[in-house]
Amino acid sequence: MAGFDDYLENNVASTPEDFVAVAEAEDLGAQLQALLTEICDECLPCDDDGQLAKFEYVVEYDEEGVVTFDGFRPDGDAGDFAYVSYENKEGATYDPATATFATEYCSVWAVVKAGQEFSVTELTATDGQVTAEYVAPYAISFVAFFCSEDAATAFAESFPSRGRGRNGRRGR
């Protein structure tokens, strides 16, 4: 089998580092499934019925009026989310256009409040992070996370403006 492994390593694999030796070829299917599970199980499915977390944009100042923090703070329990960073609207300061959060979920539904507008959008994690975007022309006020579109929509519609803002999925 060593000759065959050499052939696979040097002629089939993209690079020798991509080659994985198999001890028992008859068990190849189970070994491949284990490898794929290890690679693909990097995120968690989302199956909670309620709000997972909510983050509000804040600017904090010290006694001299110097900004000590500007970013997103959790409003209550942050759950399986952590604030990572935000980007301002072009040419602006303290006007978040995007907000990025770390999470172990594969995908979540986000409610983004910007001005009087609400956007309900599904976000898919990339490298353990999701990024919410603002509703033009307004800056992000808060981002709340849910497992389902129904829960996110109900949350947005519970506000006095009744979520009459734009829906991230146009045409609704």
Short mmCIF file of N, CA and C in Angstrom, two decimals:
data_model
loop_
_atom_site.label_atom_id
_atom_site.label_comp_id
_atom_site.label_asym_id
_atom_site.label_seq_id
_atom_site.Cartn_x
_atom_site.Cartn_y
_atom_site.Cartn_z
N MET A 1 0.82 -1.20 0.00
CA MET A 1 0.00 0.00 0.00
C MET A 1 0.86 1.26 0.00
N ALA A 2 2.11 1.15 0.45
CA ALA A 2 2.98 2.31 0.53
C ALA A 2 3.19 2.95 -0.84
N GLY A 3 3.35 2.16 -1.88
CA GLY A 3 3.53 2.69 -3.23
C GLY A 3 2.31 3.49 -3.67
N PHE A 4 1.13 2.99 -3.34
CA PHE A 4 -0.10 3.68 -3.69
C PHE A 4 -0.22 4.99 -2.93
N ASP A 5 0.17 4.99 -1.63
CA ASP A 5 0.16 6.22 -0.83
C ASP A 5 1.10 7.25 -1.42
N ASP A 6 2.30 6.80 -1.87
CA ASP A 6 3.25 7.73 -2.49
C ASP A 6 2.64 8.37 -3.74
N TYR A 7 1.98 7.54 -4.54
CA TYR A 7 1.34 8.04 -5.76
C TYR A 7 0.27 9.08 -5.40
N LEU A 8 -0.60 8.77 -4.43
CA LEU A 8 -1.65 9.70 -4.02
C LEU A 8 -1.06 11.00 -3.47
N GLU A 9 -0.03 10.87 -2.63
CA GLU A 9 0.58 12.04 -2.00
C GLU A 9 1.24 12.95 -3.02
N ASN A 10 1.95 12.37 -3.98
CA ASN A 10 2.75 13.16 -4.91
C ASN A 10 2.04 13.51 -6.22
N ASN A 11 1.02 12.75 -6.61
CA ASN A 11 0.40 12.97 -7.90
C ASN A 11 -1.08 13.36 -7.85
N VAL A 12 -1.76 13.07 -6.76
CA VAL A 12 -3.19 13.35 -6.68
C VAL A 12 -3.48 14.52 -5.75
N ALA A 13 -2.90 14.51 -4.57
CA ALA A 13 -3.13 15.58 -3.60
C ALA A 13 -2.62 16.91 -4.16
N SER A 14 -3.32 18.00 -3.85
CA SER A 14 -2.91 19.33 -4.32
C SER A 14 -1.49 19.65 -3.89
N THR A 15 -1.19 19.34 -2.64
CA THR A 15 0.17 19.49 -2.10
C THR A 15 0.40 18.29 -1.19
N PRO A 16 1.65 17.93 -0.96
CA PRO A 16 1.91 16.80 -0.05
C PRO A 16 1.30 17.01 1.34
N GLU A 17 1.15 18.27 1.77
CA GLU A 17 0.56 18.55 3.08
C GLU A 17 -0.93 18.22 3.10
N ASP A 18 -1.58 18.20 1.94
CA ASP A 18 -3.00 17.87 1.86
C ASP A 18 -3.26 16.38 1.95
N PHE A 19 -2.24 15.58 1.78
CA PHE A 19 -2.40 14.13 1.79
C PHE A 19 -2.59 13.63 3.22
N VAL A 20 -3.56 12.74 3.41
CA VAL A 20 -3.81 12.12 4.71
C VAL A 20 -3.70 10.61 4.51
N ALA A 21 -2.75 9.99 5.18
CA ALA A 21 -2.57 8.54 5.07
C ALA A 21 -3.72 7.83 5.76
N VAL A 22 -4.14 6.72 5.20
CA VAL A 22 -5.22 5.92 5.75
C VAL A 22 -4.63 4.59 6.19
N ALA A 23 -4.82 4.27 7.46
CA ALA A 23 -4.24 3.04 8.00
C ALA A 23 -4.93 1.81 7.42
N GLU A 24 -6.24 1.82 7.37
CA GLU A 24 -6.98 0.66 6.86
C GLU A 24 -7.94 1.14 5.79
N ALA A 25 -7.63 0.81 4.55
CA ALA A 25 -8.41 1.31 3.41
C ALA A 25 -9.88 0.89 3.47
N GLU A 26 -10.17 -0.29 4.05
CA GLU A 26 -11.57 -0.74 4.12
C GLU A 26 -12.40 0.13 5.05
N ASP A 27 -11.74 0.89 5.90
CA ASP A 27 -12.41 1.79 6.83
C ASP A 27 -12.37 3.24 6.34
N LEU A 28 -12.05 3.43 5.06
CA LEU A 28 -11.87 4.76 4.49
C LEU A 28 -13.12 5.64 4.66
N GLY A 29 -14.30 5.10 4.41
CA GLY A 29 -15.53 5.88 4.53
C GLY A 29 -15.72 6.45 5.92
N ALA A 30 -15.55 5.64 6.94
CA ALA A 30 -15.72 6.09 8.32
C ALA A 30 -14.65 7.12 8.69
N GLN A 31 -13.42 6.91 8.21
CA GLN A 31 -12.35 7.86 8.51
C GLN A 31 -12.61 9.20 7.83
N LEU A 32 -13.08 9.15 6.58
CA LEU A 32 -13.40 10.37 5.85
C LEU A 32 -14.54 11.13 6.53
N GLN A 33 -15.56 10.41 6.96
CA GLN A 33 -16.68 11.04 7.65
C GLN A 33 -16.21 11.71 8.94
N ALA A 34 -15.32 11.06 9.68
CA ALA A 34 -14.79 11.64 10.92
C ALA A 34 -14.01 12.92 10.62
N LEU A 35 -13.20 12.91 9.55
CA LEU A 35 -12.44 14.11 9.19
C LEU A 35 -13.37 15.25 8.78
N LEU A 36 -14.37 14.95 7.97
CA LEU A 36 -15.31 15.99 7.54
C LEU A 36 -16.12 16.54 8.70
N THR A 37 -16.52 15.68 9.61
CA THR A 37 -17.26 16.13 10.79
C THR A 37 -16.41 17.08 11.61
N GLU A 38 -15.13 16.74 11.76
CA GLU A 38 -14.21 17.58 12.52
C GLU A 38 -14.06 18.95 11.86
N ILE A 39 -13.98 18.97 10.54
CA ILE A 39 -13.82 20.22 9.81
C ILE A 39 -15.12 21.02 9.80
N CYS A 40 -16.23 20.37 9.55
CA CYS A 40 -17.50 21.07 9.34
C CYS A 40 -18.23 21.43 10.62
N ASP A 41 -17.97 20.77 11.70
CA ASP A 41 -18.69 21.04 12.94
C ASP A 41 -18.05 22.18 13.72
N GLU A 42 -17.80 23.28 13.02
CA GLU A 42 -17.19 24.42 13.67
C GLU A 42 -18.22 25.42 14.18
N CYS A 43 -19.48 25.20 13.86
CA CYS A 43 -20.51 26.11 14.33
C CYS A 43 -21.70 25.31 14.84
N LEU A 44 -22.54 26.00 15.62
CA LEU A 44 -23.69 25.34 16.23
C LEU A 44 -24.96 25.70 15.50
N PRO A 45 -25.86 24.73 15.36
CA PRO A 45 -27.17 25.08 14.81
C PRO A 45 -27.93 25.92 15.84
N CYS A 46 -28.77 26.79 15.37
CA CYS A 46 -29.51 27.70 16.24
C CYS A 46 -30.94 27.19 16.37
N ASP A 47 -31.38 26.92 17.60
CA ASP A 47 -32.73 26.38 17.78
C ASP A 47 -33.46 26.96 18.99
N ASP A 48 -33.05 28.12 19.46
CA ASP A 48 -33.69 28.78 20.59
C ASP A 48 -34.90 29.57 20.09
N ASP A 49 -35.95 29.66 20.91
CA ASP A 49 -37.17 30.37 20.49
C ASP A 49 -37.12 31.87 20.77
N GLY A 50 -36.30 32.29 21.71
CA GLY A 50 -36.31 33.70 22.11
C GLY A 50 -35.14 34.49 21.59
N GLN A 51 -34.99 35.68 22.15
CA GLN A 51 -33.86 36.54 21.80
C GLN A 51 -32.59 35.93 22.34
N LEU A 52 -31.57 35.87 21.51
CA LEU A 52 -30.28 35.30 21.92
C LEU A 52 -29.41 36.34 22.59
N ALA A 53 -29.39 37.54 22.04
CA ALA A 53 -28.58 38.63 22.58
C ALA A 53 -29.00 39.93 21.91
N LYS A 54 -28.68 41.03 22.58
CA LYS A 54 -28.92 42.35 22.00
C LYS A 54 -27.75 43.23 22.37
N PHE A 55 -27.24 43.96 21.39
CA PHE A 55 -26.12 44.87 21.60
C PHE A 55 -26.53 46.27 21.16
N GLU A 56 -26.26 47.27 22.02
CA GLU A 56 -26.58 48.65 21.70
C GLU A 56 -25.30 49.43 21.49
N TYR A 57 -25.36 50.35 20.52
CA TYR A 57 -24.21 51.22 20.26
C TYR A 57 -24.14 52.28 21.35
N VAL A 58 -22.96 52.43 21.94
CA VAL A 58 -22.76 53.43 22.99
C VAL A 58 -21.43 54.15 22.78
N VAL A 59 -21.42 55.40 23.23
CA VAL A 59 -20.18 56.17 23.30
C VAL A 59 -20.04 56.57 24.76
N GLU A 60 -18.92 56.19 25.37
CA GLU A 60 -18.69 56.49 26.78
C GLU A 60 -17.56 57.50 26.91
N TYR A 61 -17.73 58.42 27.88
CA TYR A 61 -16.77 59.50 28.10
C TYR A 61 -16.26 59.45 29.54
N ASP A 62 -15.04 59.95 29.74
CA ASP A 62 -14.55 60.10 31.11
C ASP A 62 -14.95 61.49 31.62
N GLU A 63 -14.47 61.85 32.82
CA GLU A 63 -14.85 63.12 33.45
C GLU A 63 -14.43 64.33 32.62
N GLU A 64 -13.37 64.20 31.83
CA GLU A 64 -12.88 65.32 31.02
C GLU A 64 -13.55 65.36 29.64
N GLY A 65 -14.47 64.47 29.39
CA GLY A 65 -15.15 64.47 28.10
C GLY A 65 -14.42 63.71 27.00
N VAL A 66 -13.41 62.95 27.39
CA VAL A 66 -12.65 62.17 26.41
C VAL A 66 -13.36 60.82 26.21
N VAL A 67 -13.48 60.43 24.96
CA VAL A 67 -14.14 59.16 24.66
C VAL A 67 -13.27 58.01 25.17
N THR A 68 -13.87 57.18 26.01
CA THR A 68 -13.15 56.01 26.55
C THR A 68 -13.58 54.72 25.87
N PHE A 69 -14.75 54.75 25.25
CA PHE A 69 -15.23 53.58 24.52
C PHE A 69 -16.29 54.02 23.52
N ASP A 70 -16.21 53.50 22.33
CA ASP A 70 -17.32 53.62 21.40
C ASP A 70 -17.42 52.30 20.68
N GLY A 71 -18.59 51.71 20.77
CA GLY A 71 -18.80 50.39 20.19
C GLY A 71 -20.12 49.83 20.69
N PHE A 72 -20.24 48.54 20.63
CA PHE A 72 -21.50 47.89 21.01
C PHE A 72 -21.33 47.15 22.33
N ARG A 73 -22.23 47.45 23.25
CA ARG A 73 -22.27 46.80 24.56
C ARG A 73 -23.51 45.91 24.63
N PRO A 74 -23.39 44.77 25.30
CA PRO A 74 -24.59 43.93 25.44
C PRO A 74 -25.63 44.59 26.33
N ASP A 75 -26.87 44.45 25.93
CA ASP A 75 -28.00 44.90 26.74
C ASP A 75 -28.53 43.64 27.40
N GLY A 76 -27.99 43.31 28.56
CA GLY A 76 -28.31 42.04 29.22
C GLY A 76 -27.27 40.99 28.90
N ASP A 77 -27.69 39.76 28.92
CA ASP A 77 -26.79 38.63 28.69
C ASP A 77 -26.38 38.57 27.23
N ALA A 78 -25.08 38.49 26.97
CA ALA A 78 -24.58 38.42 25.59
C ALA A 78 -24.68 37.01 25.02
N GLY A 79 -25.01 36.04 25.85
CA GLY A 79 -25.15 34.67 25.36
C GLY A 79 -23.91 34.19 24.65
N ASP A 80 -24.09 33.61 23.46
CA ASP A 80 -22.96 33.08 22.68
C ASP A 80 -22.45 34.09 21.67
N PHE A 81 -22.50 35.37 22.02
CA PHE A 81 -22.04 36.43 21.13
C PHE A 81 -21.03 37.30 21.85
N ALA A 82 -20.13 37.88 21.09
CA ALA A 82 -19.17 38.85 21.62
C ALA A 82 -18.96 39.92 20.56
N TYR A 83 -18.97 41.16 21.00
CA TYR A 83 -18.72 42.28 20.08
C TYR A 83 -17.27 42.22 19.61
N VAL A 84 -17.06 42.41 18.31
CA VAL A 84 -15.72 42.38 17.74
C VAL A 84 -15.30 43.78 17.28
N SER A 85 -16.08 44.39 16.38
CA SER A 85 -15.70 45.69 15.83
C SER A 85 -16.87 46.31 15.08
N TYR A 86 -16.69 47.57 14.70
CA TYR A 86 -17.66 48.20 13.82
C TYR A 86 -16.92 49.12 12.87
N GLU A 87 -17.59 49.47 11.78
CA GLU A 87 -17.05 50.42 10.82
C GLU A 87 -18.06 51.54 10.67
N ASN A 88 -17.55 52.77 10.65
CA ASN A 88 -18.41 53.95 10.47
C ASN A 88 -18.86 54.09 9.03
N LYS A 89 -19.95 54.84 8.87
CA LYS A 89 -20.35 55.24 7.53
C LYS A 89 -19.22 56.09 6.97
N GLU A 90 -19.05 56.08 5.67
CA GLU A 90 -17.95 56.80 5.04
C GLU A 90 -17.96 58.28 5.42
N GLY A 91 -16.80 58.74 5.90
CA GLY A 91 -16.63 60.14 6.26
C GLY A 91 -17.26 60.54 7.58
N ALA A 92 -17.77 59.57 8.35
CA ALA A 92 -18.45 59.89 9.60
C ALA A 92 -17.68 59.36 10.80
N THR A 93 -18.03 59.89 11.96
CA THR A 93 -17.48 59.41 13.24
C THR A 93 -18.67 59.07 14.12
N TYR A 94 -18.56 57.98 14.84
CA TYR A 94 -19.63 57.53 15.75
C TYR A 94 -20.94 57.26 15.00
N ASP A 95 -20.84 56.74 13.80
CA ASP A 95 -22.00 56.43 12.94
C ASP A 95 -21.82 55.02 12.36
N PRO A 96 -22.10 53.98 13.15
CA PRO A 96 -21.83 52.62 12.68
C PRO A 96 -22.63 52.23 11.44
N ALA A 97 -21.90 51.77 10.42
CA ALA A 97 -22.51 51.25 9.20
C ALA A 97 -22.57 49.73 9.24
N THR A 98 -21.58 49.13 9.89
CA THR A 98 -21.57 47.68 10.09
C THR A 98 -21.12 47.38 11.51
N ALA A 99 -21.54 46.24 12.00
CA ALA A 99 -21.11 45.78 13.33
C ALA A 99 -20.85 44.29 13.23
N THR A 100 -19.69 43.87 13.71
CA THR A 100 -19.28 42.46 13.62
C THR A 100 -19.25 41.85 15.01
N PHE A 101 -19.78 40.62 15.09
CA PHE A 101 -19.88 39.91 16.36
C PHE A 101 -19.36 38.49 16.18
N ALA A 102 -18.67 37.98 17.18
CA ALA A 102 -18.24 36.59 17.18
C ALA A 102 -19.38 35.74 17.73
N THR A 103 -19.56 34.58 17.13
CA THR A 103 -20.59 33.65 17.59
C THR A 103 -20.23 32.24 17.18
N GLU A 104 -20.79 31.28 17.91
CA GLU A 104 -20.58 29.88 17.55
C GLU A 104 -21.72 29.36 16.69
N TYR A 105 -22.73 30.18 16.43
CA TYR A 105 -23.86 29.76 15.61
C TYR A 105 -23.50 29.79 14.13
N CYS A 106 -24.07 28.86 13.37
CA CYS A 106 -23.84 28.80 11.92
C CYS A 106 -24.52 29.96 11.22
N SER A 107 -25.76 30.25 11.62
CA SER A 107 -26.48 31.40 11.08
C SER A 107 -27.51 31.85 12.10
N VAL A 108 -27.82 33.12 12.05
CA VAL A 108 -28.79 33.73 12.96
C VAL A 108 -29.59 34.77 12.19
N TRP A 109 -30.69 35.19 12.77
CA TRP A 109 -31.48 36.29 12.24
C TRP A 109 -31.17 37.51 13.09
N ALA A 110 -30.91 38.63 12.43
CA ALA A 110 -30.59 39.87 13.14
C ALA A 110 -31.67 40.91 12.89
N VAL A 111 -32.01 41.63 13.95
CA VAL A 111 -32.85 42.81 13.83
C VAL A 111 -31.90 43.98 14.03
N VAL A 112 -31.78 44.81 13.00
CA VAL A 112 -30.93 46.00 13.08
C VAL A 112 -31.85 47.21 13.11
N LYS A 113 -31.70 48.02 14.17
CA LYS A 113 -32.45 49.27 14.26
C LYS A 113 -31.49 50.40 13.87
N ALA A 114 -31.93 51.18 12.89
CA ALA A 114 -31.15 52.32 12.42
C ALA A 114 -32.14 53.45 12.17
N GLY A 115 -32.02 54.54 12.93
CA GLY A 115 -33.03 55.60 12.86
C GLY A 115 -34.35 55.01 13.32
N GLN A 116 -35.41 55.23 12.56
CA GLN A 116 -36.71 54.62 12.87
C GLN A 116 -36.93 53.35 12.07
N GLU A 117 -35.92 52.92 11.34
CA GLU A 117 -36.02 51.76 10.46
C GLU A 117 -35.56 50.49 11.17
N PHE A 118 -36.17 49.39 10.80
CA PHE A 118 -35.77 48.07 11.28
C PHE A 118 -35.49 47.19 10.08
N SER A 119 -34.43 46.42 10.17
CA SER A 119 -34.11 45.46 9.11
C SER A 119 -34.03 44.08 9.76
N VAL A 120 -34.72 43.11 9.18
CA VAL A 120 -34.67 41.73 9.65
C VAL A 120 -33.93 40.94 8.58
N THR A 121 -32.75 40.43 8.93
CA THR A 121 -31.88 39.81 7.95
C THR A 121 -31.24 38.55 8.52
N GLU A 122 -31.13 37.52 7.68
CA GLU A 122 -30.41 36.33 8.08
C GLU A 122 -28.92 36.56 7.86
N LEU A 123 -28.11 36.25 8.88
CA LEU A 123 -26.66 36.40 8.80
C LEU A 123 -26.03 35.03 8.92
N THR A 124 -25.13 34.71 8.01
CA THR A 124 -24.42 33.43 8.04
C THR A 124 -23.00 33.68 8.54
N ALA A 125 -22.57 32.88 9.50
CA ALA A 125 -21.24 33.06 10.08
C ALA A 125 -20.15 32.68 9.10
N THR A 126 -19.11 33.50 9.09
CA THR A 126 -17.89 33.23 8.34
C THR A 126 -16.75 33.32 9.33
N ASP A 127 -15.99 32.25 9.46
CA ASP A 127 -14.89 32.22 10.43
C ASP A 127 -15.35 32.60 11.83
N GLY A 128 -16.56 32.17 12.20
CA GLY A 128 -17.07 32.40 13.54
C GLY A 128 -17.57 33.81 13.80
N GLN A 129 -17.85 34.57 12.73
CA GLN A 129 -18.31 35.94 12.90
C GLN A 129 -19.48 36.24 11.97
N VAL A 130 -20.36 37.13 12.44
CA VAL A 130 -21.46 37.65 11.62
C VAL A 130 -21.34 39.17 11.62
N THR A 131 -21.74 39.78 10.49
CA THR A 131 -21.69 41.23 10.38
C THR A 131 -23.05 41.76 9.97
N ALA A 132 -23.57 42.66 10.80
CA ALA A 132 -24.85 43.32 10.52
C ALA A 132 -24.56 44.64 9.83
N GLU A 133 -25.48 45.03 8.92
CA GLU A 133 -25.30 46.28 8.18
C GLU A 133 -26.44 47.24 8.49
N TYR A 134 -26.15 48.52 8.34
CA TYR A 134 -27.13 49.56 8.64
C TYR A 134 -28.19 49.67 7.56
N VAL A 135 -29.25 50.39 7.90
CA VAL A 135 -30.32 50.68 6.97
C VAL A 135 -30.09 52.12 6.50
N ALA A 136 -29.62 52.29 5.27
CA ALA A 136 -29.27 53.61 4.75
C ALA A 136 -30.47 54.54 4.87
N PRO A 137 -30.28 55.76 5.25
CA PRO A 137 -29.03 56.46 5.50
C PRO A 137 -28.64 56.50 6.98
N TYR A 138 -29.30 55.72 7.81
CA TYR A 138 -29.13 55.83 9.26
C TYR A 138 -28.01 54.94 9.80
N ALA A 139 -27.44 55.34 10.93
CA ALA A 139 -26.43 54.54 11.62
C ALA A 139 -27.12 53.49 12.49
N ILE A 140 -26.41 52.44 12.81
CA ILE A 140 -26.96 51.36 13.63
C ILE A 140 -27.11 51.83 15.08
N SER A 141 -28.31 51.63 15.64
CA SER A 141 -28.56 51.91 17.06
C SER A 141 -28.35 50.65 17.88
N PHE A 142 -28.93 49.54 17.40
CA PHE A 142 -28.73 48.27 18.08
C PHE A 142 -28.88 47.11 17.11
N VAL A 143 -28.37 45.96 17.55
CA VAL A 143 -28.51 44.70 16.82
C VAL A 143 -28.98 43.66 17.82
N ALA A 144 -30.08 42.97 17.49
CA ALA A 144 -30.58 41.88 18.33
C ALA A 144 -30.56 40.60 17.50
N PHE A 145 -30.24 39.48 18.14
CA PHE A 145 -30.08 38.21 17.44
C PHE A 145 -31.13 37.19 17.85
N PHE A 146 -31.59 36.42 16.86
CA PHE A 146 -32.62 35.39 17.04
C PHE A 146 -32.28 34.20 16.17
N CYS A 147 -32.88 33.05 16.49
CA CYS A 147 -32.69 31.85 15.67
C CYS A 147 -33.63 31.81 14.48
N SER A 148 -34.80 32.41 14.61
CA SER A 148 -35.79 32.29 13.53
C SER A 148 -36.21 33.66 13.00
N GLU A 149 -36.62 33.66 11.74
CA GLU A 149 -37.14 34.88 11.13
C GLU A 149 -38.42 35.33 11.84
N ASP A 150 -39.27 34.38 12.23
CA ASP A 150 -40.52 34.72 12.91
C ASP A 150 -40.25 35.46 14.21
N ALA A 151 -39.30 34.97 15.00
CA ALA A 151 -38.98 35.61 16.28
C ALA A 151 -38.38 37.00 16.05
N ALA A 152 -37.52 37.13 15.06
CA ALA A 152 -36.90 38.42 14.76
C ALA A 152 -37.96 39.42 14.28
N THR A 153 -38.84 38.98 13.41
CA THR A 153 -39.90 39.86 12.89
C THR A 153 -40.84 40.29 14.00
N ALA A 154 -41.22 39.36 14.87
CA ALA A 154 -42.10 39.70 16.00
C ALA A 154 -41.44 40.74 16.90
N PHE A 155 -40.15 40.60 17.13
CA PHE A 155 -39.41 41.56 17.95
C PHE A 155 -39.44 42.94 17.29
N ALA A 156 -39.14 43.01 16.00
CA ALA A 156 -39.13 44.29 15.29
C ALA A 156 -40.52 44.93 15.31
N GLU A 157 -41.54 44.12 15.16
CA GLU A 157 -42.91 44.64 15.13
C GLU A 157 -43.43 45.04 16.50
N SER A 158 -42.71 44.68 17.56
CA SER A 158 -43.15 45.02 18.92
C SER A 158 -42.83 46.45 19.31
N PHE A 159 -42.06 47.17 18.50
CA PHE A 159 -41.69 48.54 18.83
C PHE A 159 -42.81 49.49 18.45
N PRO A 160 -42.86 50.68 19.10
CA PRO A 160 -43.92 51.64 18.81
C PRO A 160 -44.07 51.96 17.33
N SER A 161 -42.96 51.97 16.59
CA SER A 161 -43.08 52.24 15.15
C SER A 161 -43.57 51.00 14.43
N ARG A 162 -43.75 49.91 15.21
CA ARG A 162 -44.30 48.64 14.74
C ARG A 162 -43.47 48.02 13.62
N GLY A 163 -42.16 48.34 13.61
CA GLY A 163 -41.30 47.72 12.61
C GLY A 163 -41.67 48.11 11.20
N ARG A 164 -42.23 49.31 11.03
CA ARG A 164 -42.64 49.73 9.69
C ARG A 164 -41.47 50.11 8.82
N GLY A 165 -40.25 49.92 9.34
CA GLY A 165 -39.08 50.20 8.53
C GLY A 165 -38.92 49.15 7.46
N ARG A 166 -37.80 49.18 6.83
CA ARG A 166 -37.53 48.25 5.74
C ARG A 166 -37.23 46.86 6.27
N ASN A 167 -37.60 45.89 5.53
CA ASN A 167 -37.27 44.50 5.85
C ASN A 167 -36.09 44.13 4.99
N GLY A 168 -35.08 43.48 5.58
CA GLY A 168 -33.88 43.09 4.85
C GLY A 168 -34.20 42.26 3.62
N ARG A 169 -35.35 41.60 3.61
CA ARG A 169 -35.77 40.80 2.47
C ARG A 169 -36.83 41.59 1.73
N ARG A 170 -36.39 42.41 0.82
CA ARG A 170 -37.28 43.32 0.08
C ARG A 170 -38.49 42.61 -0.48
N GLY A 171 -39.57 43.35 -0.59
CA GLY A 171 -40.78 42.81 -1.19
C GLY A 171 -41.79 42.29 -0.17
N ARG A 172 -41.46 42.42 1.10
CA ARG A 172 -42.39 41.98 2.14
C ARG A 172 -43.05 43.15 2.77
#
